[in-house]
Every structure is written in C-alpha cells, then in structure tokens.
CSV table of C-alpha atoms in Angstrom, one decimal:
chain,number,residue,atom,x,y,z
A,23,MET,CA,12.8,10.4,-15.2
A,24,GLN,CA,11.9,13.3,-13.0
A,25,THR,CA,13.7,15.7,-10.7
A,26,ILE,CA,12.9,14.9,-7.1
A,27,LYS,CA,11.2,17.7,-5.2
A,28,GLY,CA,12.7,19.2,-2.1
A,29,PRO,CA,14.1,19.8,0.3
A,30,ALA,CA,11.2,19.3,2.7
A,31,LEU,CA,11.1,18.7,6.5
A,32,PHE,CA,9.0,16.4,8.6
A,33,LEU,CA,7.7,18.6,11.4
A,34,ALA,CA,6.9,15.9,14.0
A,35,GLN,CA,10.3,16.1,15.8
A,36,PHE,CA,10.2,19.9,16.0
A,37,ILE,CA,6.8,20.8,17.3
A,38,GLY,CA,7.1,22.1,20.9
A,39,ASP,CA,5.8,24.6,23.5
A,40,ALA,CA,8.2,27.4,22.7
A,41,ALA,CA,8.1,29.7,19.6
A,42,PRO,CA,8.6,29.3,16.7
A,43,PHE,CA,7.7,25.6,17.2
A,44,ASP,CA,4.3,26.1,18.8
A,45,SER,CA,2.3,27.5,15.9
A,46,TRP,CA,1.7,26.9,12.2
A,47,ASP,CA,2.9,30.4,11.2
A,48,GLY,CA,6.0,30.1,13.4
A,49,ILE,CA,7.2,26.7,12.4
A,50,THR,CA,6.6,27.2,8.6
A,51,ARG,CA,8.4,30.5,8.7
A,52,TRP,CA,11.3,28.8,10.6
A,53,ALA,CA,11.5,25.9,8.1
A,54,ALA,CA,11.5,28.3,5.1
A,55,GLY,CA,14.3,30.3,6.8
A,56,LEU,CA,16.4,27.2,6.8
A,57,GLY,CA,15.9,26.7,3.1
A,58,TYR,CA,13.1,24.2,3.0
A,59,ALA,CA,10.6,24.3,0.2
A,60,GLY,CA,8.1,22.0,1.8
A,61,VAL,CA,6.9,20.5,5.1
A,62,GLN,CA,5.4,17.2,6.0
A,63,VAL,CA,2.7,17.7,8.6
A,64,PRO,CA,1.6,15.3,11.4
A,65,VAL,CA,-2.1,15.3,12.1
A,66,GLY,CA,-2.0,14.9,15.9
A,67,ASP,CA,-1.4,18.4,17.1
A,68,ALA,CA,-4.2,20.9,16.6
A,69,ARG,CA,-1.8,23.9,17.1
A,70,ILE,CA,-0.2,22.9,13.7
A,71,LEU,CA,-3.2,21.3,11.9
A,72,ASP,CA,-6.7,21.0,13.4
A,73,LEU,CA,-7.8,17.9,11.6
A,74,ASP,CA,-11.5,18.4,12.5
A,75,ARG,CA,-11.6,22.0,11.4
A,76,ALA,CA,-9.8,21.1,8.2
A,77,ALA,CA,-12.4,18.4,7.4
A,78,GLU,CA,-15.3,20.9,7.9
A,79,SER,CA,-14.1,24.3,6.9
A,80,GLN,CA,-12.9,25.5,3.5
A,81,GLY,CA,-12.0,28.8,5.1
A,82,TYR,CA,-9.7,27.0,7.6
A,83,ARG,CA,-8.1,25.0,4.8
A,84,ASP,CA,-7.5,28.1,2.8
A,85,GLU,CA,-5.9,29.9,5.7
A,86,PHE,CA,-3.8,26.8,6.5
A,87,LEU,CA,-2.4,26.6,3.0
A,88,GLY,CA,-2.2,30.4,2.6
A,89,ILE,CA,0.0,30.8,5.7
A,90,ALA,CA,2.4,28.1,4.4
A,91,ALA,CA,2.5,29.7,0.9
A,92,GLN,CA,3.0,33.1,2.4
A,93,ASN,CA,5.9,31.8,4.4
A,94,GLY,CA,7.5,30.1,1.4
A,95,VAL,CA,6.7,26.4,1.9
A,96,ALA,CA,4.4,23.9,0.4
A,97,VAL,CA,2.5,21.2,2.3
A,98,THR,CA,4.0,18.0,0.9
A,99,GLU,CA,2.0,15.3,2.7
A,100,LEU,CA,0.1,14.6,5.9
A,101,SER,CA,1.4,12.0,8.4
A,102,ALA,CA,-0.9,9.8,10.4
A,103,HIS,CA,1.9,7.6,11.8
A,104,LEU,CA,0.7,7.5,15.4
A,105,GLU,CA,-3.0,7.1,14.5
A,106,GLY,CA,-2.0,4.2,12.1
A,107,GLN,CA,0.0,2.6,14.9
A,108,LEU,CA,-3.2,2.4,16.9
A,109,VAL,CA,-5.1,0.5,14.2
A,110,ALA,CA,-3.4,-2.6,15.4
A,111,VAL,CA,-1.9,-2.9,18.9
A,112,HIS,CA,-0.8,-6.1,20.6
A,113,PRO,CA,-2.0,-6.2,24.2
A,114,ALA,CA,1.7,-6.3,25.4
A,115,TYR,CA,2.0,-2.7,24.1
A,116,ASP,CA,-1.3,-1.3,25.4
A,117,ALA,CA,0.1,0.8,28.2
A,118,GLY,CA,2.8,2.3,26.0
A,119,PHE,CA,0.6,3.2,23.1
A,120,ASP,CA,-2.2,4.6,25.2
A,121,ALA,CA,-0.1,7.8,25.3
A,122,PHE,CA,-1.0,8.3,21.6
A,123,ALA,CA,-4.7,8.4,22.3
A,124,PRO,CA,-6.9,10.9,24.1
A,125,PRO,CA,-7.0,10.4,27.9
A,126,ALA,CA,-10.6,9.3,27.9
A,127,LEU,CA,-9.7,6.3,25.7
A,128,ARG,CA,-6.8,5.0,27.7
A,129,GLY,CA,-7.3,1.6,29.1
A,130,LYS,CA,-10.0,1.0,26.5
A,131,PRO,CA,-8.2,-0.8,23.6
A,132,ARG,CA,-11.3,-1.3,21.4
A,133,ALA,CA,-12.5,2.3,21.7
A,134,ARG,CA,-8.9,3.4,21.1
A,135,GLN,CA,-8.8,1.4,17.9
A,136,GLU,CA,-12.1,2.7,16.7
A,137,TRP,CA,-10.9,6.2,17.3
A,138,ALA,CA,-7.7,5.6,15.4
A,139,VAL,CA,-9.5,4.2,12.4
A,140,ALA,CA,-11.8,7.2,12.3
A,141,ARG,CA,-8.8,9.6,12.6
A,142,VAL,CA,-6.9,7.8,9.7
A,143,ALA,CA,-10.1,8.0,7.6
A,144,ARG,CA,-10.4,11.7,8.4
A,145,ALA,CA,-6.8,12.3,7.5
A,146,ILE,CA,-7.4,10.6,4.1
A,147,ARG,CA,-10.3,12.9,3.4
A,148,VAL,CA,-8.4,16.0,4.5
A,149,SER,CA,-5.5,15.1,2.3
A,150,ARG,CA,-7.7,15.1,-0.7
A,151,LEU,CA,-9.3,18.4,0.4
A,152,LEU,CA,-5.9,20.0,0.7
A,153,GLY,CA,-5.0,18.9,-2.8
A,154,LEU,CA,-2.6,16.1,-1.8
A,155,ASP,CA,-2.3,12.7,-3.3
A,156,ARG,CA,-0.4,10.6,-0.7
A,157,MET,CA,-0.2,10.2,3.1
A,158,ALA,CA,2.2,8.5,5.6
A,159,VAL,CA,1.2,5.9,8.2
A,160,PHE,CA,2.5,3.1,10.4
A,161,SER,CA,0.8,-0.2,9.9
A,162,GLY,CA,0.5,-1.1,13.6
A,163,ALA,CA,1.5,-4.6,14.8
A,164,LEU,CA,0.0,-7.8,16.1
A,165,ALA,CA,2.7,-10.3,15.3
A,166,TRP,CA,5.8,-8.1,16.2
A,167,PRO,CA,6.2,-9.6,19.8
A,168,TYR,CA,6.8,-13.0,18.1
A,169,LEU,CA,9.5,-11.8,15.7
A,170,TYR,CA,12.2,-13.9,17.3
A,171,PRO,CA,10.2,-16.3,19.4
A,172,TRP,CA,11.2,-18.8,22.1
A,173,PRO,CA,9.4,-21.2,22.4
A,174,GLN,CA,8.4,-21.3,18.7
A,175,ARG,CA,5.3,-19.6,17.5
A,176,ALA,CA,2.0,-21.5,17.4
A,177,PRO,CA,1.2,-22.7,13.9
A,178,GLY,CA,-1.0,-20.2,12.1
A,179,LEU,CA,-0.2,-17.3,14.5
A,180,VAL,CA,1.5,-15.1,11.9
A,181,GLU,CA,-1.0,-15.9,9.3
A,182,ALA,CA,-3.9,-14.9,11.6
A,183,ALA,CA,-2.1,-11.7,12.6
A,184,PHE,CA,-1.6,-10.6,8.9
A,185,ASP,CA,-5.2,-11.7,8.0
A,186,THR,CA,-6.4,-9.4,10.8
A,187,LEU,CA,-4.1,-6.5,9.9
A,188,ALA,CA,-5.2,-6.6,6.3
A,189,ALA,CA,-8.9,-6.8,7.3
A,190,ARG,CA,-8.5,-3.7,9.4
A,191,TRP,CA,-6.7,-1.7,6.7
A,192,ARG,CA,-8.8,-2.8,3.7
A,193,PRO,CA,-11.7,-0.3,4.4
A,194,LEU,CA,-9.2,2.5,4.8
A,195,LEU,CA,-7.4,1.6,1.6
A,196,ASP,CA,-10.8,1.4,-0.2
A,197,LEU,CA,-11.6,4.9,1.1
A,198,ALA,CA,-8.2,6.1,-0.1
A,199,GLU,CA,-9.0,4.7,-3.5
A,200,ASP,CA,-12.2,6.7,-3.6
A,201,GLU,CA,-10.4,9.8,-2.4
A,202,GLY,CA,-7.4,9.4,-4.7
A,203,ILE,CA,-4.8,9.1,-1.9
A,204,ASP,CA,-1.9,6.6,-1.7
A,205,ILE,CA,-1.4,5.2,1.8
A,206,CYS,CA,2.3,5.0,2.3
A,207,TYR,CA,3.4,2.6,5.0
A,208,GLU,CA,6.7,3.4,6.6
A,209,ILE,CA,8.5,0.1,6.8
A,210,HIS,CA,9.8,0.2,10.4
A,211,PRO,CA,10.8,-2.1,13.2
A,212,GLY,CA,8.0,-2.3,15.7
A,213,GLU,CA,5.5,-2.6,12.9
A,214,ASP,CA,4.3,-5.8,11.4
A,215,LEU,CA,5.3,-4.2,8.0
A,216,HIS,CA,9.1,-4.0,8.8
A,217,ASP,CA,10.7,-5.3,5.7
A,218,GLY,CA,9.9,-6.3,2.1
A,219,VAL,CA,8.8,-9.8,2.9
A,220,SER,CA,6.3,-8.6,5.5
A,221,PHE,CA,5.0,-5.9,3.1
A,222,GLU,CA,4.4,-8.6,0.5
A,223,MET,CA,2.5,-10.8,3.0
A,224,PHE,CA,0.3,-7.8,3.6
A,225,LEU,CA,-0.2,-7.0,-0.1
A,226,ASP,CA,-1.1,-10.6,-0.9
A,227,ARG,CA,-3.9,-10.5,1.6
A,228,LEU,CA,-5.1,-7.2,0.1
A,229,GLY,CA,-5.1,-8.5,-3.5
A,230,GLN,CA,-2.2,-6.2,-4.4
A,231,HIS,CA,-4.4,-3.2,-3.5
A,232,PRO,CA,-3.2,-0.2,-5.6
A,233,ARG,CA,-3.3,2.3,-2.7
A,234,ALA,CA,-1.1,0.2,-0.4
A,235,ASN,CA,2.3,1.8,-1.0
A,236,LEU,CA,5.6,2.6,0.7
A,237,LEU,CA,7.4,5.3,2.5
A,238,TYR,CA,11.0,4.6,1.9
A,239,ASP,CA,13.4,5.3,4.7
A,240,PRO,CA,16.9,3.8,4.3
A,241,SER,CA,17.9,4.3,7.9
A,242,HIS,CA,15.6,1.5,9.1
A,243,TYR,CA,17.2,-0.9,6.6
A,244,VAL,CA,20.7,-0.1,7.7
A,245,LEU,CA,19.8,-1.0,11.3
A,246,GLN,CA,18.4,-4.4,10.2
A,247,GLN,CA,21.1,-5.0,7.6
A,248,LEU,CA,18.8,-5.1,4.6
A,249,ASP,CA,20.1,-4.0,1.2
A,250,TYR,CA,18.4,-0.6,0.9
A,251,LEU,CA,19.5,0.0,-2.7
A,252,GLN,CA,18.2,-3.3,-4.0
A,253,HIS,CA,15.0,-2.6,-2.1
A,254,ILE,CA,14.5,0.3,-4.5
A,255,ASP,CA,15.1,-1.9,-7.5
A,256,ILE,CA,12.4,-4.4,-6.2
A,257,TYR,CA,9.8,-2.0,-4.9
A,258,HIS,CA,10.2,1.2,-6.9
A,259,ASP,CA,6.7,1.0,-8.3
A,260,ARG,CA,5.3,1.1,-4.8
A,261,ILE,CA,7.6,3.8,-3.3
A,262,ARG,CA,5.6,7.0,-3.1
A,263,MET,CA,7.3,8.8,-0.2
A,264,PHE,CA,10.9,9.3,0.9
A,265,HIS,CA,12.4,10.1,4.3
A,266,VAL,CA,16.0,11.4,4.2
A,267,LYS,CA,17.2,9.9,7.4
A,268,ASP,CA,20.7,8.5,8.1
A,269,ALA,CA,21.9,5.7,10.3
A,270,GLU,CA,25.0,3.8,11.2
A,271,PHE,CA,25.6,0.2,12.2
A,272,ASN,CA,28.8,-0.6,14.1
A,273,PRO,CA,28.6,-4.1,15.7
A,274,THR,CA,31.1,-5.1,18.3
A,275,GLY,CA,32.0,-8.2,20.3
A,276,ARG,CA,29.3,-7.2,22.8
A,277,GLN,CA,26.3,-6.2,20.7
A,278,GLY,CA,24.7,-6.2,17.3
A,279,VAL,CA,21.4,-5.6,15.7
A,280,TYR,CA,19.3,-6.0,18.9
A,281,GLY,CA,21.3,-3.3,20.8
A,282,GLY,CA,21.6,-5.0,24.2
A,283,PHE,CA,18.8,-2.8,25.7
A,284,GLN,CA,21.1,0.2,25.5
A,285,PRO,CA,20.0,3.8,25.0
A,286,TRP,CA,20.3,5.1,21.4
A,287,ALA,CA,23.8,6.7,21.9
A,288,GLN,CA,25.2,3.4,23.1
A,289,ARG,CA,23.7,1.1,20.5
A,290,ALA,CA,25.6,-0.6,17.7
A,291,GLY,CA,22.9,0.7,15.3
A,292,ARG,CA,21.7,4.3,15.8
A,293,PHE,CA,20.1,7.0,13.8
A,294,ARG,CA,22.2,10.0,12.7
A,295,SER,CA,21.7,13.3,11.0
A,296,PRO,CA,21.8,13.3,7.1
A,297,GLY,CA,25.4,12.9,6.0
A,298,ASP,CA,26.7,11.7,9.4
A,299,GLY,CA,25.9,8.1,9.0
A,300,GLN,CA,26.5,5.3,6.6
A,301,VAL,CA,23.6,5.5,4.1
A,302,ASP,CA,24.8,5.9,0.5
A,303,PHE,CA,22.5,8.8,-0.4
A,304,LYS,CA,24.2,9.3,-3.8
A,305,GLY,CA,23.1,5.8,-4.6
A,306,VAL,CA,19.6,6.3,-3.1
A,307,PHE,CA,18.9,9.6,-5.0
A,308,SER,CA,20.3,8.1,-8.2
A,309,LYS,CA,18.1,5.0,-8.1
A,310,LEU,CA,14.9,7.0,-7.1
A,311,THR,CA,15.6,9.4,-10.0
A,312,GLN,CA,16.3,6.6,-12.4
A,313,TYR,CA,12.9,5.0,-11.6
A,314,GLY,CA,11.0,8.3,-11.9
A,315,PHE,CA,10.1,8.9,-8.2
A,316,ASP,CA,7.8,12.0,-8.4
A,317,GLY,CA,7.6,12.9,-4.7
A,318,TRP,CA,9.5,14.9,-2.1
A,319,ALA,CA,12.8,14.3,-0.4
A,320,VAL,CA,11.8,14.9,3.2
A,321,VAL,CA,14.3,15.2,6.0
A,322,GLU,CA,13.3,13.3,9.1
A,323,TRP,CA,15.7,14.4,11.9
A,324,GLU,CA,16.4,11.6,14.4
A,325,CYS,CA,19.9,11.7,15.7
A,326,ALA,CA,21.5,10.2,18.9
A,327,LEU,CA,24.1,12.9,19.1
A,328,LYS,CA,23.4,16.2,17.2
A,329,HIS,CA,21.1,19.0,18.2
A,330,PRO,CA,17.9,18.9,16.2
A,331,GLU,CA,18.1,22.5,15.0
A,332,ASP,CA,21.6,21.9,13.7
A,333,GLY,CA,20.4,18.7,12.0
A,334,ALA,CA,17.5,20.6,10.4
A,335,ARG,CA,19.7,23.4,9.1
A,336,GLU,CA,22.3,21.0,7.7
A,337,GLY,CA,19.6,18.7,6.3
A,338,ALA,CA,18.2,21.3,3.9
A,339,ARG,CA,21.6,21.9,2.3
A,340,PHE,CA,22.3,18.1,2.3
A,341,VAL,CA,19.1,17.4,0.3
A,342,ARG,CA,19.7,20.3,-2.2
A,343,ASP,CA,23.2,18.9,-2.8
A,344,HIS,CA,21.9,15.4,-3.5
A,345,ILE,CA,18.8,16.2,-5.7
A,346,ILE,CA,19.7,15.3,-9.3
A,347,ARG,CA,18.3,17.7,-11.9
A,348,VAL,CA,17.5,15.3,-14.7
A,349,THR,CA,19.0,15.7,-18.1
A,350,PRO,CA,16.7,16.7,-21.0
A,351,HIS,CA,18.8,14.8,-23.5
A,352,ALA,CA,21.4,12.0,-23.7
A,353,PHE,CA,25.0,13.0,-23.3
A,354,ASP,CA,25.9,11.6,-26.7
A,355,ASP,CA,23.1,13.3,-28.7
A,356,PHE,CA,25.7,15.6,-30.3
A,357,ALA,CA,26.9,12.6,-32.3
A,358,ALA,CA,23.5,11.5,-33.4
A,359,SER,CA,22.6,11.5,-37.1
A,360,ALA,CA,19.4,11.2,-39.1
A,361,VAL,CA,18.0,7.8,-39.9
A,362,ASP,CA,19.4,6.6,-43.2
A,363,ARG,CA,18.0,3.1,-44.0
A,364,ALA,CA,20.5,2.5,-46.8
A,365,ALA,CA,23.4,3.3,-44.5
A,366,ILE,CA,22.0,1.0,-41.8
A,367,ASP,CA,21.7,-1.8,-44.4
A,368,ARG,CA,25.3,-1.2,-45.5
A,369,ALA,CA,26.5,-1.2,-41.8
A,370,LEU,CA,24.8,-4.6,-41.3
A,371,GLY,CA,26.0,-6.1,-44.6
A,372,LEU,CA,22.4,-6.4,-45.8
C-alpha cells in the first residue's frame, strides 16, 4: 500500500483572462495559497504551458518547473483531453468540436484529426521531458451517436468503430511505450470509452496494450448508475490517475439518466463540488489505497451550483481529510511472537 499524493487541482476550469488565472506564475501561486501541493496542466493554452516551446527548449522547461516549485506546487500530469477528443470525431459533432482546433482547421475534419494526433504525440514527449510518467486524454468517439439507437444499429457498425478507434490510438500508445508514459483515458459519456465494457472492447483490439490505462472519475459513474467502487476492484491495475469530482443522481417521475435536455442545474444527474454530492469518497480512497494507487488525488471542479473558487478552496481541504496515511505495521503486531516450530506443532496436535 502507498499513501495517495495530494491534494492537487486540475487547472482547466480555472484558466481565464483575469489575474491570477491568466499566467503560469499567477495560477500556481493561487493554487498553492489554497493548500494544493500539485497541479494538473492542460496543454491547450500557451499562457499556461506553451507545448511547442516545451518540446524544443530545456530552458523553457526549467523555467516552467522552477516557477511551479518556487510557488510551492508540483506538476502532477499533463492533460490532452481536448486534443484526444479530436483523434476521433463523428461527423454529427464536427461543428461543435471544431472549436477545439485552430481556426484554420475548422471545417477540415481530416486536417483537424492529423493536427490532434500530432498534438497528443507532442504532449507525450513533453510529459517525458518534464519528468512525468502518465498523461490524461479523452478517447474521442465514432460510435457514441448510436449508443441507444432507433432503428437498430447496422450489423458490424460498433465493431468497425472500435477497430478504427484502436487503429488511430495504437501508434500513439506505441510512442507512449517508447517514452515511458501511461495514457490514461478518462471514462466519460460522449466518448466511445464510457464504461468498463467499452474500455475492454478497446483493450481487446489493442492486444491489452500496457500503456492504455484509466483516469478514474467516480462522478461519471454516478450519473450512469455504474458501481464505482466495484469498478476499482475490477480495474485497479489499470487505474493510473484519479479525479476527485462529486455528483448526485436524483431521478423523478419526469426524468432520469438522460436528463430531458435540461441545463445542468435542472438535471436528475448533475456534478457537484467534492463533498456536496453522493460519491462515497471514504470508500473510494480506501479502495485505491488498498490496491496501492501511487498517483495524485486531483480535484476537478465542475459544479452546477457552487462558485468555482469556493469549490477549489473547499476541495483542497476535502482531499487532505480523505487521504489515508498508510500504516507501517499491522494493528495487532503488539501481540506477535517469535516463530516456535515446536509450539506450532503442539497447537496443531502434530
């Protein structure tokens, strides 16, 4: 067993145009001031991390890590969620996901995909150059529009979608193997990898690739009514990252899992700040500790009600209160005695 590291904060929801959220120095100083020991860094905003400069300049990398250390936080992992999303986009979502790509690539799905693959590859290399060993992504989706189909899906459609998804990710996973980086897919509605079964379908097509791993976020399992504690029992050897995000599911006679096209605050299932929802975090931290999870507990703030800065401030304390400092010995060691083979034989009647 190991003591989980933390608390850390995922910065994606906090980067903005006003200080302290518009610069690497400002946002790391702010996070440290709230009590965070680490930050998870998205790769899509050059004000926070210039991925191209990081790939080319040791001086820039030293400065980047030095500012974080000076301000009192470690860089826990990089996140290429949005870039990973663009590795596989069904045409129904082209217009929406174009916003994740540079303006020159909008309306050009093939060029956008090539750009996304190159950015994920660069993020893998930069992760290694920064001394990291794991990275967060979304898988993207080709089959998602057919999740609950009417009329029924064409035979072979899902199989072809997953064959294609695996083929697009295999070169990136092989690169990750060369660079010593685990690719951690956040299991998430909207992605083809949205539960354990779909992750297994992906793994099967990749020959159980050792670098295809999981970012565990129990909030997404609450919203789809999946057993998030048993999920740890099943997949703990693949869980390499952890988002501390809460959620609640309160179905009514009018709506359930699908939410009735309502905004977040009016859905039966909605994200909440850590401690305000229904996730059994004592159970989550206990199981992850039991199975030797060696990563960071990273707060991801997404709440339908609470102000983000309040959620961030409370989240640091919440994680500190839930991290289990592992015991160095068994509680009943005081009653232990030296091995006495003769006494053992007598006790067993031998």
